[in-house]
Coordinates of C-alpha atoms in Angstrom, one line a residue:
M1 CA 81.3 21.9 -32.9
A2 CA 79.6 24.2 -30.4
Y3 CA 75.8 24.4 -31.1
F4 CA 74.7 27.9 -30.0
D5 CA 71.2 28.1 -31.7
A6 CA 68.9 26.4 -29.2
A7 CA 66.4 29.0 -29.5
S8 CA 65.7 27.7 -33.1
S9 CA 65.5 24.0 -32.1
A10 CA 67.0 22.4 -28.9
P11 CA 68.8 19.1 -29.1
L12 CA 66.7 16.2 -28.5
H13 CA 66.7 15.6 -24.7
P14 CA 68.0 12.1 -23.6
V15 CA 64.8 11.4 -21.8
A16 CA 62.8 12.3 -25.0
R17 CA 64.9 9.9 -27.0
Q18 CA 64.1 7.0 -24.5
A19 CA 60.4 7.8 -24.4
L20 CA 60.3 8.0 -28.2
L21 CA 61.8 4.6 -28.6
A22 CA 59.6 3.0 -26.0
A23 CA 56.4 4.5 -27.5
L24 CA 57.3 3.4 -31.0
D25 CA 56.9 -0.1 -29.7
E26 CA 54.0 0.5 -27.5
G27 CA 52.0 3.4 -28.9
W28 CA 51.6 2.5 -32.6
A29 CA 47.9 1.5 -32.5
D30 CA 44.8 3.6 -32.8
P31 CA 43.9 5.0 -29.5
A32 CA 40.3 5.3 -30.4
R33 CA 39.9 1.5 -30.6
L34 CA 38.8 -0.6 -27.8
Y35 CA 41.0 -3.7 -28.2
R36 CA 44.2 -4.1 -26.1
E37 CA 46.7 -2.4 -28.5
G38 CA 44.4 0.5 -28.8
R39 CA 43.8 0.8 -25.1
R40 CA 47.6 0.7 -24.4
A41 CA 47.9 3.5 -27.0
R42 CA 45.2 5.6 -25.4
L43 CA 47.0 5.1 -21.9
L44 CA 50.2 6.6 -23.3
L45 CA 48.3 9.5 -25.1
D46 CA 46.3 10.2 -21.8
A47 CA 49.3 10.2 -19.6
A48 CA 51.3 12.4 -21.9
R49 CA 48.3 14.9 -22.0
E50 CA 48.1 14.9 -18.1
A51 CA 52.0 15.5 -17.8
A52 CA 51.9 18.4 -20.5
A53 CA 48.8 19.9 -18.7
E54 CA 50.5 19.8 -15.4
A55 CA 53.6 21.6 -16.8
V56 CA 51.4 24.3 -18.5
G57 CA 49.1 24.7 -15.4
C58 CA 45.9 23.8 -17.2
R59 CA 43.3 21.0 -17.2
A60 CA 44.0 18.1 -19.3
D61 CA 40.8 18.5 -21.3
E62 CA 41.9 22.0 -22.2
L63 CA 45.0 20.9 -24.0
T64 CA 45.3 19.7 -27.6
F65 CA 48.3 18.2 -29.4
T66 CA 49.1 19.5 -32.8
S67 CA 51.4 18.9 -35.7
S68 CA 53.7 21.8 -34.9
G69 CA 53.8 25.0 -32.9
T70 CA 52.9 27.0 -36.0
R71 CA 49.8 24.9 -36.6
A72 CA 49.0 25.5 -33.0
V73 CA 49.2 29.3 -33.5
H74 CA 47.2 29.2 -36.7
S75 CA 44.5 27.1 -35.3
G76 CA 44.3 29.0 -32.1
I77 CA 44.0 32.4 -33.7
A78 CA 41.7 31.4 -36.2
G79 CA 39.4 29.5 -33.9
A80 CA 39.4 32.3 -31.3
L81 CA 38.4 34.8 -33.9
A82 CA 35.7 32.7 -35.4
G83 CA 34.3 31.9 -31.9
R84 CA 34.0 35.6 -31.1
R85 CA 32.9 36.8 -34.6
R86 CA 29.7 38.4 -33.1
V87 CA 31.8 40.6 -31.0
G88 CA 33.8 41.9 -33.9
R89 CA 36.8 41.2 -36.1
H90 CA 39.6 43.3 -34.5
L91 CA 42.8 41.5 -33.6
I92 CA 45.7 42.9 -31.6
V93 CA 49.4 41.7 -31.9
S94 CA 52.7 43.0 -30.9
E95 CA 55.2 44.2 -33.7
V96 CA 57.8 41.5 -32.5
E97 CA 55.5 38.4 -32.6
H98 CA 56.7 35.2 -34.1
S99 CA 56.0 35.1 -37.9
S100 CA 53.4 32.5 -37.4
V101 CA 51.3 35.0 -35.5
L102 CA 52.0 37.9 -37.9
H103 CA 51.1 35.7 -40.8
S104 CA 47.7 34.8 -39.1
A105 CA 47.3 38.6 -38.7
E106 CA 47.9 39.2 -42.4
A107 CA 45.5 36.4 -43.4
H108 CA 42.8 38.0 -41.0
E109 CA 43.4 41.4 -42.7
A110 CA 43.1 39.9 -46.1
D111 CA 39.8 38.4 -45.2
G112 CA 38.4 41.7 -44.1
G113 CA 39.4 41.9 -40.5
S114 CA 41.2 44.7 -38.7
V115 CA 44.6 44.3 -37.0
T116 CA 46.3 46.8 -34.4
R117 CA 50.1 46.2 -34.1
V118 CA 51.5 47.3 -30.7
P119 CA 54.9 48.8 -30.9
V120 CA 57.8 48.0 -28.5
D121 CA 60.7 50.1 -27.1
R122 CA 64.5 49.7 -27.8
Q123 CA 64.6 46.7 -25.5
G124 CA 61.8 44.9 -27.3
T125 CA 59.2 45.3 -24.5
V126 CA 55.6 46.2 -25.1
A127 CA 53.8 48.8 -22.8
V128 CA 50.9 47.4 -20.8
D129 CA 49.2 50.7 -21.5
S130 CA 49.6 50.4 -25.3
Y131 CA 47.5 47.1 -25.2
R132 CA 45.0 48.8 -23.0
A133 CA 44.8 51.7 -25.6
A134 CA 44.5 49.1 -28.4
L135 CA 41.3 47.4 -27.1
R136 CA 38.1 48.4 -28.7
E137 CA 34.4 47.4 -28.5
D138 CA 35.0 45.1 -31.5
T139 CA 38.2 43.5 -30.3
A140 CA 37.9 39.7 -30.7
L141 CA 41.3 38.6 -29.7
A142 CA 44.7 39.8 -28.4
C143 CA 48.0 38.0 -28.8
L144 CA 51.4 38.4 -27.0
Q145 CA 54.5 36.2 -27.0
S146 CA 55.8 35.3 -23.5
A147 CA 59.4 36.0 -24.6
N148 CA 60.9 37.0 -27.8
H149 CA 62.5 34.4 -30.1
E150 CA 65.3 36.8 -31.4
V151 CA 66.4 38.8 -28.6
G152 CA 65.2 37.0 -25.4
T153 CA 63.2 39.8 -23.9
E154 CA 60.4 38.6 -21.7
Q155 CA 57.0 40.3 -21.9
P156 CA 54.6 41.5 -19.2
V157 CA 52.3 38.8 -20.0
A158 CA 50.5 38.7 -16.6
E159 CA 49.8 42.4 -16.7
V160 CA 48.5 42.5 -20.2
A161 CA 46.3 39.4 -19.5
A162 CA 44.7 41.4 -16.5
V163 CA 44.0 44.3 -18.7
C164 CA 42.5 42.0 -21.5
R165 CA 40.4 40.1 -18.9
A166 CA 39.1 43.3 -17.6
A167 CA 37.8 44.2 -21.0
G168 CA 36.5 40.8 -21.7
V169 CA 39.0 40.0 -24.4
P170 CA 40.8 36.6 -24.5
L171 CA 44.6 36.8 -24.6
L172 CA 46.5 34.1 -26.8
V173 CA 50.2 33.7 -25.3
D174 CA 52.8 32.1 -27.7
A175 CA 55.0 30.5 -25.1
A176 CA 57.2 28.4 -27.5
Q177 CA 60.4 30.0 -26.2
S178 CA 59.7 30.1 -22.4
L179 CA 57.5 27.0 -21.7
G180 CA 60.6 24.9 -20.9
W181 CA 61.7 27.2 -18.3
G182 CA 58.3 27.5 -16.4
P183 CA 54.6 28.0 -16.6
V184 CA 53.3 31.3 -18.0
G185 CA 51.8 33.5 -15.4
G186 CA 48.6 35.6 -15.6
D187 CA 45.1 35.0 -16.5
W188 CA 45.6 34.1 -20.1
S189 CA 43.0 32.4 -22.2
L190 CA 44.7 30.5 -25.0
L191 CA 48.4 29.3 -25.1
T192 CA 50.6 27.7 -27.8
A193 CA 54.0 26.0 -27.7
S194 CA 56.3 23.8 -29.8
A195 CA 58.1 20.8 -28.4
H196 CA 61.3 21.2 -30.3
K197 CA 62.0 24.3 -28.4
W198 CA 62.4 22.4 -25.1
G199 CA 64.2 19.3 -26.4
G200 CA 61.2 17.3 -27.6
P201 CA 60.8 15.9 -31.2
S202 CA 59.9 18.4 -34.0
G203 CA 56.5 18.2 -35.6
T204 CA 54.7 18.4 -32.1
G205 CA 53.0 21.4 -30.7
L206 CA 50.3 22.1 -28.1
L207 CA 47.2 24.4 -28.1
V208 CA 45.5 25.2 -24.9
V209 CA 42.0 26.7 -24.9
R210 CA 40.6 27.6 -21.4
K211 CA 37.1 26.4 -20.4
G212 CA 34.8 29.3 -21.1
V213 CA 36.7 30.8 -24.1
R214 CA 34.6 30.8 -27.2
F215 CA 36.2 28.8 -29.7
A216 CA 35.2 27.5 -33.2
P217 CA 37.5 25.2 -35.0
R218 CA 38.2 26.3 -38.7
G219 CA 38.4 23.9 -41.6
P220 CA 37.4 20.2 -41.7
V221 CA 37.3 18.6 -38.3
D222 CA 37.1 15.0 -37.0
E223 CA 36.6 13.3 -33.6
R224 CA 40.2 13.5 -32.6
E225 CA 41.7 16.0 -30.2
S226 CA 38.4 17.6 -29.4
G227 CA 38.0 18.5 -33.1
R228 CA 40.8 21.0 -33.0
A229 CA 43.6 18.9 -34.6
A230 CA 42.3 16.5 -37.3
G231 CA 44.2 13.4 -38.1
F232 CA 45.8 10.3 -36.4
E233 CA 47.9 11.4 -33.2
N234 CA 51.6 11.0 -33.5
I235 CA 51.7 9.2 -30.1
P236 CA 55.5 8.4 -29.9
A237 CA 56.4 12.1 -30.6
I238 CA 53.7 13.3 -28.1
V239 CA 54.9 11.0 -25.4
A240 CA 58.6 12.0 -26.0
A241 CA 57.4 15.7 -26.0
A242 CA 55.7 15.4 -22.7
A243 CA 58.7 13.4 -21.3
A244 CA 61.1 16.1 -22.3
L245 CA 59.0 18.9 -20.9
R246 CA 58.9 17.3 -17.6
A247 CA 62.6 16.7 -17.6
V248 CA 63.7 20.1 -18.7
R249 CA 61.3 21.5 -16.0
A250 CA 63.0 19.4 -13.3
E251 CA 66.5 20.8 -14.5
A252 CA 65.2 24.5 -15.2
A253 CA 66.0 26.2 -11.9
E254 CA 69.5 24.9 -11.8
G255 CA 70.1 25.3 -15.4
A256 CA 68.7 28.9 -15.6
V257 CA 71.3 30.1 -13.0
R258 CA 74.2 28.6 -15.0
L259 CA 73.0 29.8 -18.4
R260 CA 72.4 33.3 -17.1
E261 CA 76.0 33.6 -15.9
L262 CA 77.4 32.4 -19.3
T263 CA 75.1 34.8 -21.2
E264 CA 75.8 37.7 -18.9
R265 CA 79.6 36.9 -19.5
I266 CA 79.0 37.3 -23.3
R267 CA 76.7 40.5 -22.8
A268 CA 79.4 42.2 -20.7
R269 CA 82.6 41.0 -22.5
V270 CA 81.6 41.4 -26.3
P271 CA 81.4 45.2 -26.2
R272 CA 84.9 45.3 -24.6
L273 CA 86.4 42.8 -26.9
V274 CA 84.8 44.1 -30.2
P275 CA 84.5 47.9 -31.0
D276 CA 81.3 49.3 -32.4
V277 CA 78.8 46.6 -31.0
E278 CA 75.4 47.1 -29.7
V279 CA 74.0 44.5 -27.3
V280 CA 70.2 44.2 -27.8
G281 CA 67.3 43.1 -25.8
D282 CA 66.3 43.7 -22.2
P283 CA 69.4 43.2 -19.8
V284 CA 67.3 41.8 -16.9
R285 CA 63.9 40.5 -18.1
R286 CA 65.1 38.0 -20.6
L287 CA 65.4 34.2 -21.3
P288 CA 68.4 32.6 -19.4
G289 CA 70.3 31.3 -22.5
V290 CA 69.7 34.0 -25.1
V291 CA 72.1 37.0 -25.9
T292 CA 71.9 39.1 -29.1
F293 CA 74.3 41.7 -30.4
S294 CA 74.9 43.6 -33.6
C295 CA 78.3 44.7 -35.1
L296 CA 78.7 47.8 -37.2
Y297 CA 80.5 47.5 -40.6
V298 CA 79.8 43.7 -40.8
D299 CA 78.0 41.6 -43.3
G300 CA 75.8 39.3 -41.2
E301 CA 75.9 36.3 -43.6
T302 CA 79.6 36.4 -43.9
L303 CA 80.1 36.7 -40.1
L304 CA 77.8 33.7 -39.7
H305 CA 79.8 31.7 -42.2
E306 CA 83.2 32.6 -40.6
L307 CA 81.9 31.5 -37.1
D308 CA 80.7 28.4 -38.4
R309 CA 84.2 27.8 -39.9
E310 CA 85.5 28.3 -36.5
G311 CA 83.1 25.7 -35.1
F312 CA 80.2 27.8 -33.7
S313 CA 76.5 27.4 -34.8
V314 CA 74.9 30.7 -34.3
S315 CA 71.8 32.5 -36.0
S316 CA 71.2 36.1 -37.0
G317 CA 68.3 38.6 -37.6
S318 CA 70.6 40.6 -39.9
S319 CA 69.1 41.6 -43.3
C320 CA 72.2 40.3 -44.9
T321 CA 71.2 36.7 -44.1
S322 CA 67.8 37.1 -45.5
S323 CA 66.8 36.3 -49.1
T324 CA 64.5 39.4 -49.0
L325 CA 67.5 41.6 -48.0
T326 CA 65.2 43.3 -45.4
P327 CA 66.0 43.5 -41.7
S328 CA 64.4 41.3 -39.1
H329 CA 61.0 42.6 -38.2
V330 CA 62.0 42.4 -34.5
L331 CA 65.1 44.4 -34.8
R332 CA 63.2 46.9 -37.1
A333 CA 60.4 47.3 -34.5
M334 CA 62.9 47.8 -31.8
G335 CA 64.9 50.5 -33.8
V336 CA 68.2 48.9 -33.2
L337 CA 71.2 48.1 -35.3
S338 CA 70.5 45.2 -37.7
E339 CA 73.8 44.8 -39.4
G340 CA 76.2 42.0 -38.3
N341 CA 73.5 40.8 -36.0
V342 CA 74.4 37.5 -33.9
R343 CA 72.0 35.6 -31.7
V344 CA 73.6 33.3 -29.3
S345 CA 71.2 30.9 -27.6
L346 CA 72.8 28.3 -25.4
P347 CA 71.5 24.7 -24.9
A348 CA 71.4 23.4 -21.4
G349 CA 74.8 21.8 -20.5
T350 CA 76.8 24.1 -22.7
P351 CA 80.4 23.9 -21.4
E352 CA 82.0 27.1 -19.9
E353 CA 85.0 26.4 -22.0
E354 CA 83.1 26.7 -25.3
V355 CA 81.8 30.2 -24.2
E356 CA 85.3 31.3 -23.6
R357 CA 86.5 29.9 -26.9
F358 CA 83.8 31.9 -28.5
L359 CA 84.8 35.1 -26.8
A360 CA 88.5 34.4 -27.8
V361 CA 87.4 33.7 -31.5
L362 CA 84.9 36.6 -32.0
P363 CA 87.2 39.7 -32.2
G364 CA 89.4 38.2 -34.9
V365 CA 86.4 36.9 -37.0
V366 CA 84.8 40.3 -36.7
A367 CA 88.0 42.1 -37.5
G368 CA 88.7 39.9 -40.6
V369 CA 85.1 40.5 -42.0
R370 CA 85.5 44.3 -41.5
E371 CA 88.8 44.1 -43.4
K372 CA 87.3 42.3 -46.2
L373 CA 84.5 44.9 -46.6
G374 CA 86.9 47.8 -46.3
A375 CA 85.6 49.2 -43.0
P376 CA 86.6 52.8 -41.9
A377 CA 90.3 53.6 -42.7
G378 CA 90.1 57.5 -42.5
T379 CA 90.1 58.3 -46.2
A380 CA 87.1 59.5 -48.4
P381 CA 85.6 56.6 -50.4
A382 CA 84.9 56.8 -54.2
G383 CA 81.4 58.3 -54.7
V384 CA 81.8 61.2 -52.4
R385 CA 81.7 64.6 -53.8
E386 CA 83.6 66.9 -51.4
D387 CA 81.5 69.9 -52.3
A388 CA 78.1 68.3 -51.7
L389 CA 79.2 65.8 -48.9
V390 CA 77.2 63.0 -50.6
V391 CA 77.8 59.3 -50.3
D392 CA 76.6 57.3 -53.3
A393 CA 75.8 53.8 -51.9
L394 CA 73.1 53.0 -54.4
G395 CA 73.1 49.4 -55.4
R396 CA 75.1 48.4 -52.4
R397 CA 73.7 46.3 -49.7
C398 CA 74.3 46.4 -45.9
P399 CA 76.6 47.1 -44.2
I400 CA 78.3 48.9 -47.1
P401 CA 76.2 52.2 -46.8
V402 CA 77.1 52.6 -43.1
I403 CA 80.8 51.8 -43.9
E404 CA 80.8 54.5 -46.6
L405 CA 79.2 57.0 -44.2
A406 CA 81.7 56.1 -41.4
K407 CA 84.7 56.6 -43.8
V408 CA 83.8 60.1 -44.9
F409 CA 82.3 61.3 -41.5
G410 CA 85.6 62.1 -40.0
D411 CA 86.3 64.8 -42.7
V412 CA 82.9 66.6 -42.0
P413 CA 83.2 69.7 -39.8
V414 CA 81.0 70.0 -36.7
G415 CA 77.6 71.2 -37.8
G416 CA 78.1 69.7 -41.2
T417 CA 76.0 67.2 -42.8
V418 CA 76.2 64.0 -45.0
R419 CA 73.6 62.7 -47.3
V420 CA 73.8 59.0 -47.8
L421 CA 72.0 57.7 -51.0
S422 CA 70.9 54.2 -50.6
D423 CA 68.2 51.8 -52.0
D424 CA 68.7 49.2 -49.3
E425 CA 65.8 48.8 -46.9
A426 CA 68.2 48.1 -44.1
A427 CA 69.8 51.7 -44.3
R428 CA 66.4 53.0 -43.0
L429 CA 67.2 51.3 -39.7
D430 CA 71.0 51.0 -39.6
I431 CA 72.0 54.6 -40.2
P432 CA 69.8 56.0 -37.4
A433 CA 71.2 53.2 -35.2
W434 CA 74.7 54.2 -36.3
C435 CA 74.0 57.8 -35.1
Q436 CA 72.7 56.8 -31.7
M437 CA 75.9 54.6 -31.1
R438 CA 78.2 57.4 -32.4
G439 CA 76.4 60.2 -30.6
Q440 CA 75.6 62.1 -33.9
E441 CA 72.3 63.5 -35.1
Y442 CA 70.0 61.7 -37.5
V443 CA 68.3 64.5 -39.3
G444 CA 65.9 62.3 -41.4
E445 CA 65.1 60.7 -44.6
E446 CA 64.6 62.6 -47.8
P447 CA 63.3 61.6 -51.2
A448 CA 65.9 61.1 -54.0
D449 CA 65.8 60.2 -57.8
E450 CA 66.9 56.7 -56.8
G451 CA 66.2 55.1 -53.3
S452 CA 66.4 57.5 -50.4
A453 CA 68.8 60.2 -48.9
Y454 CA 69.6 59.7 -45.2
V455 CA 70.8 62.9 -43.8
V456 CA 73.3 62.8 -40.9
R457 CA 74.7 65.8 -39.0
R458 CA 77.9 65.8 -37.1
V459 CA 77.4 67.3 -33.6
S460 CA 80.8 66.4 -32.0

């Protein structure tokens, strides 16, 4: 089985496994106690903190271990907002942040705060000027991920941090996806990360709060972890997380070169092997091991199941794999195709042969899924009225509305239009994306008795 979902969770690094087992024997006591076992546990905890701080590029007393990366984000945002409540209650986030950041923003709004969501371009990148324009007198905090978890695009963190610093606003960086590859540059104020993203054990995160940043922990606190993470420290997991971070950093430069070559191979060859595919994300400023593409006329959930049957574990931001049947918020913000979305994120040490096998298997798998769904065959489908050129796709989920559009579009004269009736949220994203990929004009969305009517004009 080829595991190609390291962006969700990387396999446990061998060094982490060794450190975890050793710390289970040596680090079980209360590090706050003064007897021998407690002192031994404290030494392990302090050493892990020093190692993690060195990797991050901060002081050891600025770094707190938390129970997860999500907990680090929630605590970091809430604490920074509370610490600067006299300045105001305005929060800035990008539209492609991890759900932990966006959920914190929603909770802040529900509590009476205000939020500005900064848009991104089609590659998933924020504009520095957009952050500059979003800053206000009452801005308490800005947030920006170092790299996107779905498409791998790296963000201009250093430039945004400089803009925020000039305005006196702290910047919180979610570095979960990138910290294993290197420290985050720029004059940021807070940083969060999650150990299972770099081969450490799950259930361990870290929160860094620079000296001088106003911070007020929320909720009940105790004497542990500077009052920022209540409860008994999971010393074995913390030791393993720090050991894994040090180990992957030592391998990062060589590993990045190798993974970039493999992902570039996928980026270049998938569009040649599979028709009607859009590769998404920045082609240059991206994480070494991540490549994401979307396939027209493909059910994302079926595609993932078929790839799993062929021995490949991949993930997707397709609306077809979501219980809400709505597109990924990242793909929606980018304005790219969401149907048939596949994210390949290679762990370190992925054999070249597995990538080649993936490229050999993928075309047949996509073709098989398209055949099952009745992808374009050149004949008008049921539900199309020739006089009105209306495709009735009400009650049918992605990618069926786009498939039905493609089937009838060849019979439309140049200058003619087709109205696609759909009540699927994904159609709002996928039909304009189809138009861009096929060089046709998306006229816009119109109200309909049920759902919406998406109007497309044939220009060639």
